[in-house]
Tab-separated table of C-alpha atoms and ligand atoms in Angstrom:
chain	number	residue	atom	x	y	z
Y	1	MET	CA	-51.404	-9.822	9.638
Y	2	THR	CA	-51.443	-8.443	13.183
Y	3	ASP	CA	-50.225	-4.873	13.715
Y	4	HIS	CA	-47.139	-4.891	15.768
Y	5	THR	CA	-45.913	-1.348	15.470
Y	6	ASP	CA	-45.286	-1.377	19.293
Y	7	THR	CA	-43.219	-4.419	20.374
Y	8	ALA	CA	-44.369	-4.252	24.044
Y	9	THR	CA	-45.545	-7.460	25.482
Y	10	ALA	CA	-48.317	-6.186	27.625
Y	11	ASN	CA	-50.791	-8.421	25.901
Y	12	GLY	CA	-48.451	-11.393	26.154
Y	13	SER	CA	-47.386	-11.209	22.534
Y	14	PRO	CA	-43.673	-11.569	21.812
Y	15	GLY	CA	-41.277	-8.629	21.876
Y	16	ALA	CA	-38.926	-7.777	19.016
Y	17	PRO	CA	-36.323	-10.029	17.725
Y	18	LEU	CA	-33.248	-8.187	19.221
Y	19	TRP	CA	-30.687	-10.545	17.857
Y	20	LEU	CA	-30.382	-11.410	14.121
Y	21	LEU	CA	-28.032	-14.181	13.048
Y	22	ALA	CA	-27.327	-13.934	9.318
Y	23	GLU	CA	-25.973	-17.321	8.195
Y	24	LEU	CA	-24.731	-16.080	4.919
Y	25	THR	CA	-23.515	-19.395	3.538
Y	26	TYR	CA	-22.966	-23.073	4.542
Y	27	ARG	CA	-19.894	-23.092	2.359
Y	28	CYS	CA	-16.676	-23.275	4.292
Y	29	PRO	CA	-13.003	-24.059	3.605
Y	30	LEU	CA	-12.788	-26.128	6.844
Y	31	GLN	CA	-14.473	-29.429	7.883
Y	32	CYS	CA	-14.750	-29.108	11.627
Y	33	SER	CA	-16.002	-32.323	13.141
Y	34	TYR	CA	-17.965	-30.179	15.772
Y	35	CYS	CA	-19.734	-27.956	13.344
Y	36	SER	CA	-23.263	-27.090	14.404
Y	37	ASN	CA	-24.422	-26.686	10.812
Y	38	PRO	CA	-27.241	-29.113	9.697
Y	39	LEU	CA	-26.112	-32.521	8.551
Y	40	ASP	CA	-27.908	-32.036	5.348
Y	41	PHE	CA	-26.396	-28.603	4.569
Y	42	ALA	CA	-25.485	-29.781	1.072
Y	43	ALA	CA	-29.169	-29.789	0.088
Y	44	VAL	CA	-29.165	-25.853	0.556
Y	45	LYS	CA	-28.225	-24.476	-2.759
Y	46	GLN	CA	-29.864	-21.204	-3.482
Y	47	GLU	CA	-28.217	-18.580	-1.215
Y	48	LEU	CA	-29.975	-15.262	-0.854
Y	49	THR	CA	-28.468	-12.653	-3.122
Y	50	THR	CA	-26.879	-9.424	-1.902
Y	51	ASP	CA	-30.205	-7.517	-2.514
Y	52	GLU	CA	-32.166	-10.175	-0.687
Y	53	TRP	CA	-29.930	-9.969	2.265
Y	54	ILE	CA	-30.130	-6.211	2.320
Y	55	ASP	CA	-33.923	-6.579	2.412
Y	56	VAL	CA	-33.629	-9.014	5.316
Y	57	LEU	CA	-31.460	-6.636	7.262
Y	58	THR	CA	-33.650	-3.635	6.536
Y	59	GLN	CA	-36.779	-5.464	7.700
Y	60	ALA	CA	-35.107	-6.913	10.815
Y	61	ARG	CA	-33.776	-3.416	11.869
Y	62	ALA	CA	-37.233	-1.945	11.404
Y	63	MET	CA	-38.638	-4.576	13.691
Y	64	GLY	CA	-36.127	-3.534	16.343
Y	65	ALA	CA	-33.189	-5.881	15.883
Y	66	VAL	CA	-29.910	-4.224	17.118
Y	67	GLN	CA	-27.286	-7.020	17.235
Y	68	LEU	CA	-26.316	-8.684	14.002
Y	69	GLY	CA	-24.038	-11.659	13.640
Y	70	PHE	CA	-22.550	-12.583	10.289
Y	71	SER	CA	-21.837	-16.288	10.309
Y	72	GLY	CA	-22.057	-19.456	8.248
Y	73	GLY	CA	-20.227	-21.740	7.255
Y	74	GLU	CA	-17.590	-19.328	6.592
Y	75	PRO	CA	-19.122	-15.766	5.916
Y	76	LEU	CA	-15.873	-14.566	4.293
Y	77	VAL	CA	-16.672	-16.932	1.337
Y	78	ARG	CA	-19.284	-14.267	0.388
Y	79	LYS	CA	-17.607	-11.592	-1.781
Y	80	ASP	CA	-20.374	-9.138	-0.867
Y	81	LEU	CA	-19.625	-9.342	2.874
Y	82	GLU	CA	-18.217	-5.853	2.912
Y	83	THR	CA	-21.304	-4.504	1.150
Y	84	LEU	CA	-23.607	-6.199	3.661
Y	85	VAL	CA	-21.490	-4.879	6.603
Y	86	ALA	CA	-21.649	-1.259	5.261
Y	87	GLU	CA	-25.476	-1.614	4.844
Y	88	ALA	CA	-25.749	-3.000	8.341
Y	89	ARG	CA	-23.809	-0.099	9.710
Y	90	ARG	CA	-25.949	2.376	7.781
Y	91	LEU	CA	-28.973	0.781	9.265
Y	92	GLY	CA	-27.576	1.132	12.823
Y	93	PHE	CA	-26.764	-2.453	13.746
Y	94	TYR	CA	-23.998	-3.479	15.982
Y	95	THR	CA	-22.129	-5.956	13.857
Y	96	ASN	CA	-20.117	-9.035	14.611
Y	97	LEU	CA	-18.241	-11.308	12.227
Y	98	ILE	CA	-18.040	-14.894	13.485
Y	99	THR	CA	-15.185	-16.412	11.394
Y	100	SER	CA	-12.516	-19.051	11.083
Y	101	ALA	CA	-10.226	-16.358	9.561
Y	102	LEU	CA	-9.803	-18.424	6.389
Y	103	GLY	CA	-10.385	-15.963	3.590
Y	104	LEU	CA	-9.117	-13.100	5.628
Y	105	ASP	CA	-6.152	-10.924	4.782
Y	106	GLU	CA	-4.807	-7.458	5.803
Y	107	ALA	CA	-6.640	-5.801	2.918
Y	108	ARG	CA	-9.942	-7.418	3.880
Y	109	ILE	CA	-9.608	-6.504	7.494
Y	110	HIS	CA	-9.138	-2.928	6.559
Y	111	ALA	CA	-12.002	-3.036	4.046
Y	112	LEU	CA	-14.319	-4.471	6.709
Y	113	ARG	CA	-13.171	-1.867	9.159
Y	114	ASP	CA	-13.814	0.929	6.627
Y	115	ALA	CA	-17.359	-0.638	5.994
Y	116	GLY	CA	-18.028	-0.202	9.707
Y	117	LEU	CA	-17.736	-3.720	11.232
Y	118	ASP	CA	-17.664	-3.464	15.004
Y	119	HIS	CA	-16.328	-6.801	16.143
Y	120	ILE	CA	-14.484	-9.849	14.870
Y	121	GLN	CA	-14.468	-13.204	16.617
Y	122	ILE	CA	-12.005	-15.798	15.446
Y	123	SER	CA	-12.205	-19.553	16.224
Y	124	LEU	CA	-9.190	-21.524	17.167
Y	125	GLN	CA	-9.177	-25.281	17.296
Y	126	ALA	CA	-6.188	-26.008	19.569
Y	127	SER	CA	-2.698	-24.847	20.639
Y	128	ASP	CA	-1.130	-27.865	18.941
Y	129	PRO	CA	-1.105	-27.659	15.061
Y	130	ASP	CA	-1.540	-31.389	14.667
Y	131	VAL	CA	-4.653	-31.522	16.809
Y	132	ALA	CA	-6.040	-28.352	15.161
Y	133	ALA	CA	-5.451	-30.070	11.721
Y	134	ALA	CA	-7.163	-33.326	12.789
Y	135	VAL	CA	-10.220	-31.586	14.150
Y	136	ALA	CA	-10.646	-29.024	11.327
Y	137	GLY	CA	-9.446	-31.190	8.417
Y	138	SER	CA	-6.748	-28.658	7.256
Y	139	ALA	CA	-3.059	-28.601	7.919
Y	140	LYS	CA	-2.572	-25.019	6.896
Y	141	ALA	CA	-5.475	-23.401	8.777
Y	142	HIS	CA	-3.828	-23.119	12.200
Y	143	ALA	CA	-0.851	-20.883	11.120
Y	144	LYS	CA	-3.208	-18.695	9.014
Y	145	LYS	CA	-5.519	-18.222	12.034
Y	146	LEU	CA	-2.620	-17.100	14.197
Y	147	ALA	CA	-1.448	-14.628	11.654
Y	148	MET	CA	-4.913	-13.179	11.136
Y	149	ALA	CA	-5.567	-12.981	14.932
Y	150	ARG	CA	-2.421	-10.782	15.163
Y	151	ALA	CA	-3.500	-8.695	12.131
Y	152	VAL	CA	-7.060	-8.215	13.611
Y	153	LYS	CA	-5.524	-6.963	16.917
Y	154	GLU	CA	-3.146	-4.653	15.010
Y	155	ALA	CA	-6.087	-3.159	13.118
Y	156	GLY	CA	-7.454	-1.997	16.438
Y	157	TYR	CA	-10.362	-4.422	16.797
Y	158	PRO	CA	-11.203	-5.800	20.272
Y	159	MET	CA	-10.126	-9.463	19.808
Y	160	VAL	CA	-12.273	-12.274	20.926
Y	161	LEU	CA	-11.090	-15.822	20.385
Y	162	ASN	CA	-13.463	-18.688	20.424
Y	163	VAL	CA	-12.076	-22.144	21.335
Y	164	VAL	CA	-14.458	-25.043	21.092
Y	165	LEU	CA	-13.387	-27.538	23.769
Y	166	HIS	CA	-13.840	-31.317	23.530
Y	167	ARG	CA	-12.080	-34.436	24.541
Y	168	HIS	CA	-9.240	-34.034	22.029
Y	169	ASN	CA	-8.143	-30.535	22.937
Y	170	ILE	CA	-9.490	-29.961	26.580
Y	171	ASP	CA	-6.324	-31.372	28.172
Y	172	GLN	CA	-4.252	-28.739	26.393
Y	173	LEU	CA	-6.203	-25.955	27.923
Y	174	ASP	CA	-3.220	-24.514	29.740
Y	175	THR	CA	-1.215	-23.953	26.484
Y	176	ILE	CA	-4.356	-22.840	24.620
Y	177	ILE	CA	-4.949	-20.039	27.111
Y	178	ALA	CA	-1.181	-19.152	26.970
Y	179	LEU	CA	-1.490	-18.942	23.189
Y	180	CYS	CA	-4.497	-16.594	23.415
Y	181	ASP	CA	-2.600	-14.459	25.918
Y	182	ASP	CA	0.416	-14.296	23.517
Y	183	LEU	CA	-1.907	-13.249	20.673
Y	184	GLY	CA	-3.150	-10.367	22.774
Y	185	ALA	CA	-6.819	-11.469	23.029
Y	186	ASP	CA	-9.129	-9.283	25.009
Y	187	ALA	CA	-11.471	-12.136	25.713
Y	188	VAL	CA	-11.422	-15.839	25.231
Y	189	GLU	CA	-14.616	-18.009	25.009
Y	190	LEU	CA	-13.771	-21.461	26.148
Y	191	ALA	CA	-16.886	-22.903	24.754
Y	192	ASN	CA	-17.359	-26.590	25.600
Y	193	CYS	CA	-18.659	-28.229	22.525
Y	194	GLN	CA	-22.465	-28.035	22.142
Y	195	LEU	CA	-23.642	-31.162	20.660
Y	196	TYR	CA	-25.728	-30.153	17.554
Y	197	GLY	CA	-25.418	-31.040	13.864
Y	198	TRP	CA	-22.100	-32.618	13.055
Y	199	ALA	CA	-21.024	-32.369	16.721
Y	200	HIS	CA	-24.013	-34.558	17.628
Y	201	LEU	CA	-22.958	-37.082	15.013
Y	202	ASN	CA	-19.474	-37.053	16.583
Y	203	ARG	CA	-20.668	-37.047	20.105
Y	204	ALA	CA	-18.878	-40.244	21.273
Y	205	GLY	CA	-15.563	-38.811	20.092
Y	206	LEU	CA	-16.082	-35.301	21.374
Y	207	LEU	CA	-17.672	-35.329	24.734
Y	208	PRO	CA	-15.035	-34.943	27.410
Y	209	SER	CA	-15.119	-36.903	30.667
Y	210	GLN	CA	-16.190	-35.286	33.940
Y	211	ALA	CA	-12.607	-35.523	35.131
Y	212	GLN	CA	-11.325	-33.694	31.994
Y	213	LEU	CA	-13.930	-31.075	32.546
Y	214	GLU	CA	-13.143	-30.479	36.239
Y	215	ALA	CA	-9.361	-30.221	35.371
Y	216	ALA	CA	-10.271	-27.642	32.663
Y	217	GLU	CA	-12.234	-25.534	35.052
Y	218	ALA	CA	-9.389	-25.645	37.570
Y	219	THR	CA	-6.919	-24.616	34.775
Y	220	THR	CA	-9.221	-21.725	33.869
Y	221	ASN	CA	-9.420	-20.477	37.415
Y	222	ARG	CA	-5.614	-20.715	37.789
Y	223	TRP	CA	-5.328	-18.534	34.717
Y	224	ARG	CA	-7.798	-16.001	35.956
Y	225	GLN	CA	-5.827	-15.522	39.098
Y	226	ARG	CA	-2.495	-15.352	37.097
Y	227	LEU	CA	-3.951	-12.696	34.683
Y	228	ALA	CA	-5.312	-10.642	37.617
Y	229	GLU	CA	-1.901	-10.656	39.315
Y	230	ARG	CA	-0.252	-9.423	36.062
Y	231	ASP	CA	-3.118	-6.836	35.688
Y	232	ARG	CA	-3.739	-8.388	32.315
Y	233	ASP	CA	-7.208	-7.717	31.109
Y	234	MET	CA	-8.116	-10.903	29.177
Y	235	ARG	CA	-11.565	-12.244	30.119
Y	236	LEU	CA	-11.943	-15.993	30.191
Y	237	LEU	CA	-15.464	-17.192	29.673
Y	238	PHE	CA	-15.847	-20.961	30.498
Y	239	VAL	CA	-19.136	-22.412	29.014
Y	240	VAL	CA	-20.031	-25.676	30.815
Y	241	PRO	CA	-21.345	-28.310	28.493
Y	242	ASP	CA	-25.103	-29.101	28.672
Y	243	TYR	CA	-24.309	-32.774	29.422
Y	244	TYR	CA	-22.741	-31.892	32.748
Y	245	ALA	CA	-25.454	-29.644	33.952
Y	246	ASP	CA	-28.444	-30.597	36.080
Y	247	ARG	CA	-30.787	-28.010	34.606
Y	248	PRO	CA	-30.977	-27.046	30.943
Y	249	LYS	CA	-30.217	-23.717	29.509
Y	250	ALA	CA	-33.080	-21.417	28.429
Y	251	CYS	CA	-32.079	-21.959	24.864
Y	252	MET	CA	-31.998	-18.779	22.744
Y	253	GLY	CA	-33.613	-17.072	25.778
Y	254	GLY	CA	-36.739	-18.999	24.835
Y	255	TRP	CA	-38.120	-20.054	21.370
Y	256	GLY	CA	-39.061	-17.054	19.252
Y	257	SER	CA	-38.238	-14.717	22.079
Y	258	ILE	CA	-35.294	-12.476	21.193
Y	259	PHE	CA	-33.307	-14.428	18.615
Y	260	MET	CA	-33.925	-14.892	14.791
Y	261	THR	CA	-31.669	-16.811	12.435
Y	262	VAL	CA	-31.952	-16.403	8.683
Y	263	ALA	CA	-30.274	-19.408	6.908
Y	264	PRO	CA	-28.411	-19.110	3.617
Y	265	ASP	CA	-31.407	-19.929	1.602
Y	266	GLY	CA	-33.701	-17.610	3.424
Y	267	ALA	CA	-35.384	-20.032	5.870
Y	268	VAL	CA	-36.168	-18.104	8.981
Y	269	LEU	CA	-35.456	-20.097	12.225
Y	270	PRO	CA	-35.716	-19.484	15.998
Y	271	CYS	CA	-32.258	-20.888	16.332
Y	272	HIS	CA	-29.392	-22.143	14.060
Y	273	SER	CA	-30.229	-25.880	14.571
Y	274	ALA	CA	-34.006	-25.782	14.176
Y	275	ARG	CA	-34.275	-26.770	10.522
Y	276	MET	CA	-33.611	-30.463	11.558
Y	277	LEU	CA	-36.892	-30.424	13.492
Y	278	PRO	CA	-39.888	-32.226	11.945
Y	279	MET	CA	-41.674	-29.025	10.989
Y	280	ASP	CA	-41.773	-26.406	8.226
Y	281	PHE	CA	-40.160	-23.073	8.606
Y	282	PRO	CA	-41.116	-20.042	6.519
Y	283	ASN	CA	-38.799	-18.365	4.128
Y	284	ALA	CA	-37.920	-14.680	3.852
Y	285	ARG	CA	-38.218	-14.930	0.036
Y	286	GLU	CA	-41.962	-15.645	0.480
Y	287	HIS	CA	-43.103	-13.840	3.622
Y	288	PRO	CA	-42.180	-10.592	5.367
Y	289	LEU	CA	-40.113	-11.112	8.536
Y	290	GLN	CA	-42.677	-9.391	10.636
Y	291	GLU	CA	-45.374	-11.833	9.595
Y	292	ILE	CA	-42.960	-14.781	10.188
Y	293	TRP	CA	-41.899	-13.660	13.621
Y	294	TYR	CA	-45.337	-12.745	15.004
Y	295	ASP	CA	-47.780	-14.870	13.160
Y	296	SER	CA	-46.202	-18.021	11.776
Y	297	ALA	CA	-47.095	-21.392	13.167
Y	298	ALA	CA	-43.332	-22.220	13.401
Y	299	PHE	CA	-42.386	-19.243	15.645
Y	300	ASN	CA	-45.496	-19.634	17.738
Y	301	ARG	CA	-45.114	-23.371	18.259
Y	302	TYR	CA	-43.108	-23.296	21.464
Y	303	ARG	CA	-43.811	-19.819	22.756
Y	304	GLY	CA	-45.372	-19.450	26.239
Y	305	ASP	CA	-45.921	-22.720	28.266
Y	306	ASP	CA	-49.124	-24.272	26.855
Y	307	TRP	CA	-47.097	-26.715	24.747
Y	308	MET	CA	-45.152	-28.118	27.694
Y	309	GLN	CA	-45.444	-31.652	28.926
Y	310	GLU	CA	-44.867	-32.885	32.467
Y	311	PRO	CA	-42.721	-32.408	34.400
Y	312	CYS	CA	-42.166	-28.944	32.841
Y	313	ARG	CA	-45.809	-28.020	32.793
Y	314	SER	CA	-46.231	-27.970	36.617
Y	315	CYS	CA	-42.602	-27.053	37.413
Y	316	ASP	CA	-41.796	-23.765	39.230
Y	317	GLU	CA	-38.716	-23.269	37.065
Y	318	ARG	CA	-40.518	-23.357	33.624
Y	319	HIS	CA	-40.360	-19.640	33.131
Y	320	LYS	CA	-36.640	-19.670	34.001
Y	321	ASP	CA	-35.350	-22.268	31.551
Y	322	VAL	CA	-38.492	-22.663	29.278
Y	323	GLY	CA	-38.057	-26.404	29.453
Y	324	GLY	CA	-34.557	-26.199	27.850
Y	325	CYS	CA	-33.721	-26.788	24.246
Y	326	ARG	CA	-36.260	-28.014	21.678
Y	327	CYS	CA	-33.512	-29.227	19.311
Y	328	GLN	CA	-31.733	-31.210	22.092
Y	329	ALA	CA	-35.070	-32.699	23.191
Y	330	TYR	CA	-35.675	-33.870	19.692
Y	331	MET	CA	-32.237	-35.132	19.011
Y	332	LEU	CA	-32.253	-37.264	22.210
Y	333	THR	CA	-35.867	-38.398	22.457
Y	334	GLY	CA	-37.448	-37.916	19.000
Y	335	ASP	CA	-40.032	-35.557	20.527
Y	336	PRO	CA	-39.303	-31.799	20.134
Y	337	ALA	CA	-41.880	-30.968	22.923
Y	338	ALA	CA	-40.248	-33.212	25.526
Y	339	THR	CA	-38.477	-31.883	28.531
Y	340	ASP	CA	-34.855	-31.318	27.647
Y	341	PRO	CA	-33.083	-34.480	29.031
Y	342	VAL	CA	-30.349	-32.450	30.447
Y	343	CYS	CA	-32.880	-31.654	33.257
Y	344	ASP	CA	-32.424	-34.188	36.065
Y	345	LEU	CA	-36.224	-34.137	36.574
Y	346	SER	CA	-36.737	-35.350	33.020
Y	347	PRO	CA	-37.861	-38.998	32.615
Y	348	ASP	CA	-35.194	-39.171	29.826
Y	349	HIS	CA	-32.291	-37.915	31.938
Y	350	HIS	CA	-30.788	-41.380	31.949
Y	351	LEU	CA	-29.745	-40.738	28.329
Y	352	ILE	CA	-27.492	-37.889	29.577
Y	353	GLU	CA	-26.187	-40.094	32.413
Y	354	ALA	CA	-25.389	-42.870	29.965
Y	355	ALA	CA	-23.477	-40.393	27.736
Y	356	ARG	CA	-21.472	-39.188	30.771
Y	357	ARG	CA	-20.618	-42.859	31.628
Y	358	GLU	CA	-19.498	-43.541	28.055
Y	359	ALA	CA	-17.330	-40.391	28.141
Y	360	ALA	CA	-15.546	-41.630	31.239
Y	361	ASP	CA	-14.147	-44.476	29.080
Y	362	ASP	CA	-10.635	-43.411	27.984
Y	363	SER	CA	-10.650	-45.544	24.932
Y	364	ARG	CA	-13.178	-43.166	23.505
Y	365	SER	CA	-10.443	-40.803	22.503
Y	366	ALA	CA	-9.509	-43.149	19.691
Y	367	GLN	CA	-13.005	-42.798	18.265
Y	368	ALA	CA	-12.738	-41.600	14.715
Y	369	LEU	CA	-14.351	-38.215	14.003
Y	370	THR	CA	-16.440	-37.633	10.805
Y	371	LEU	CA	-15.284	-34.395	9.301
Y	372	ARG	CA	-18.043	-32.123	8.053
Y	373	ASN	CA	-18.106	-32.496	4.297
Y	374	ALA	CA	-20.513	-32.177	1.386
Y	375	ARG	CA	-20.129	-35.829	0.308
Y	376	GLU	CA	-21.121	-37.188	3.690
Y	377	SER	CA	-23.885	-34.500	3.971
Y	378	GLN	CA	-25.615	-35.910	0.899
Y	379	VAL	CA	-26.422	-39.082	2.915
Y	380	PHE	CA	-28.579	-36.918	5.299
Y	381	CYS	CA	-30.206	-34.911	2.530
Y	382	ARG	CA	-34.007	-35.427	2.285
Y	383	THR	CA	-35.218	-36.451	-1.055
G	1	SF4	FE1	-36.816	-26.725	33.617
G	1	SF4	FE2	-38.759	-28.535	32.828
G	1	SF4	FE3	-36.666	-29.263	34.278
G	1	SF4	FE4	-38.590	-27.769	35.452
G	1	SF4	S1	-38.737	-29.873	34.660
G	1	SF4	S2	-36.321	-27.468	35.721
G	1	SF4	S3	-39.048	-26.437	33.670
G	1	SF4	S4	-36.619	-28.362	32.197
G	2	FES	FE1	-32.626	-25.056	18.698
G	2	FES	FE2	-31.986	-24.878	21.322
G	2	FES	S1	-30.672	-25.104	19.564
G	2	FES	S2	-33.958	-24.719	20.378
């Protein structure tokens, strides 16, 4: 194994993984139709134990990771979450809990705060309880989320709400932002649905039309102005969906560049979606993280630009967006090394244009959504 005691990139080798996403479990009490978890999540059975997670955190911190997200599935399903948060704090991570708030109560909020959790991000599905129930597959979740959002704020956390926008809730954006304001949010991520995992399966029913998107941006800007006039400090972050961009995002800041995900069973991935790609990923149960990050075939596969095809290979923008997202390229073209079709220079960009045209069809709103569930997931499990 190469010696990487210094993470400098002077010789072109990668720097440290600054961001660690710990996907503690794929279990979740909700069934969101836009979930980015893998379609075959039901095949993942053997979650890392508490001691194995502590070992992962310790190794990642020693490599230079500073930001740690606890996510899932629903991380609160894990009874050892407080133990892991305390260990992360002891190691010196800045910690963020990414949660639906299902499984949270006042006692747990205080226990997590005592353990040293820095930040909680709660997801909301909609302002309308009926839409929220239809999208998440639970009639009770919405009221619980609102109560817990208030409790998190009362406990003194900076409160970030995350609302995934799609064609079923984007027209309610005005009342969604009003609700977030009422809850006392410090920041709201208006995250247009990224089409991975279950969201990709439901693409036809989720992708908003261009007209819906433009109206939502205008609503966000009106709210920004209104908030400024009231001197109300609630940041609104509006994330444009890939399908309405002309250039792709530099996904994860580049493959194996700053971001490392450890999946519930210990698979180590460059992003949360990568396990759907036709390649093998190493496991933290079998290899040290340092070896995986610096020396594994999987993490080196799409580093640099040698792997790129035209038009990326000779494009002046290749170091800016690194050719886009490998998972999106694979989902849309079947080739993980292809130029992300979001790019209007890609020979496959017509696929994105066709999806936009389909989304302009109003009858799409009646498209049934497949809720994320274990029974359906079995269909996608590899034998
Ligand atoms: Fe980026 Fe490739 Fe498009 Fe150039 S051709 S802008 S590198 S995705
Ligand atoms: Fe996997 Fe973009 S989500 S590389």
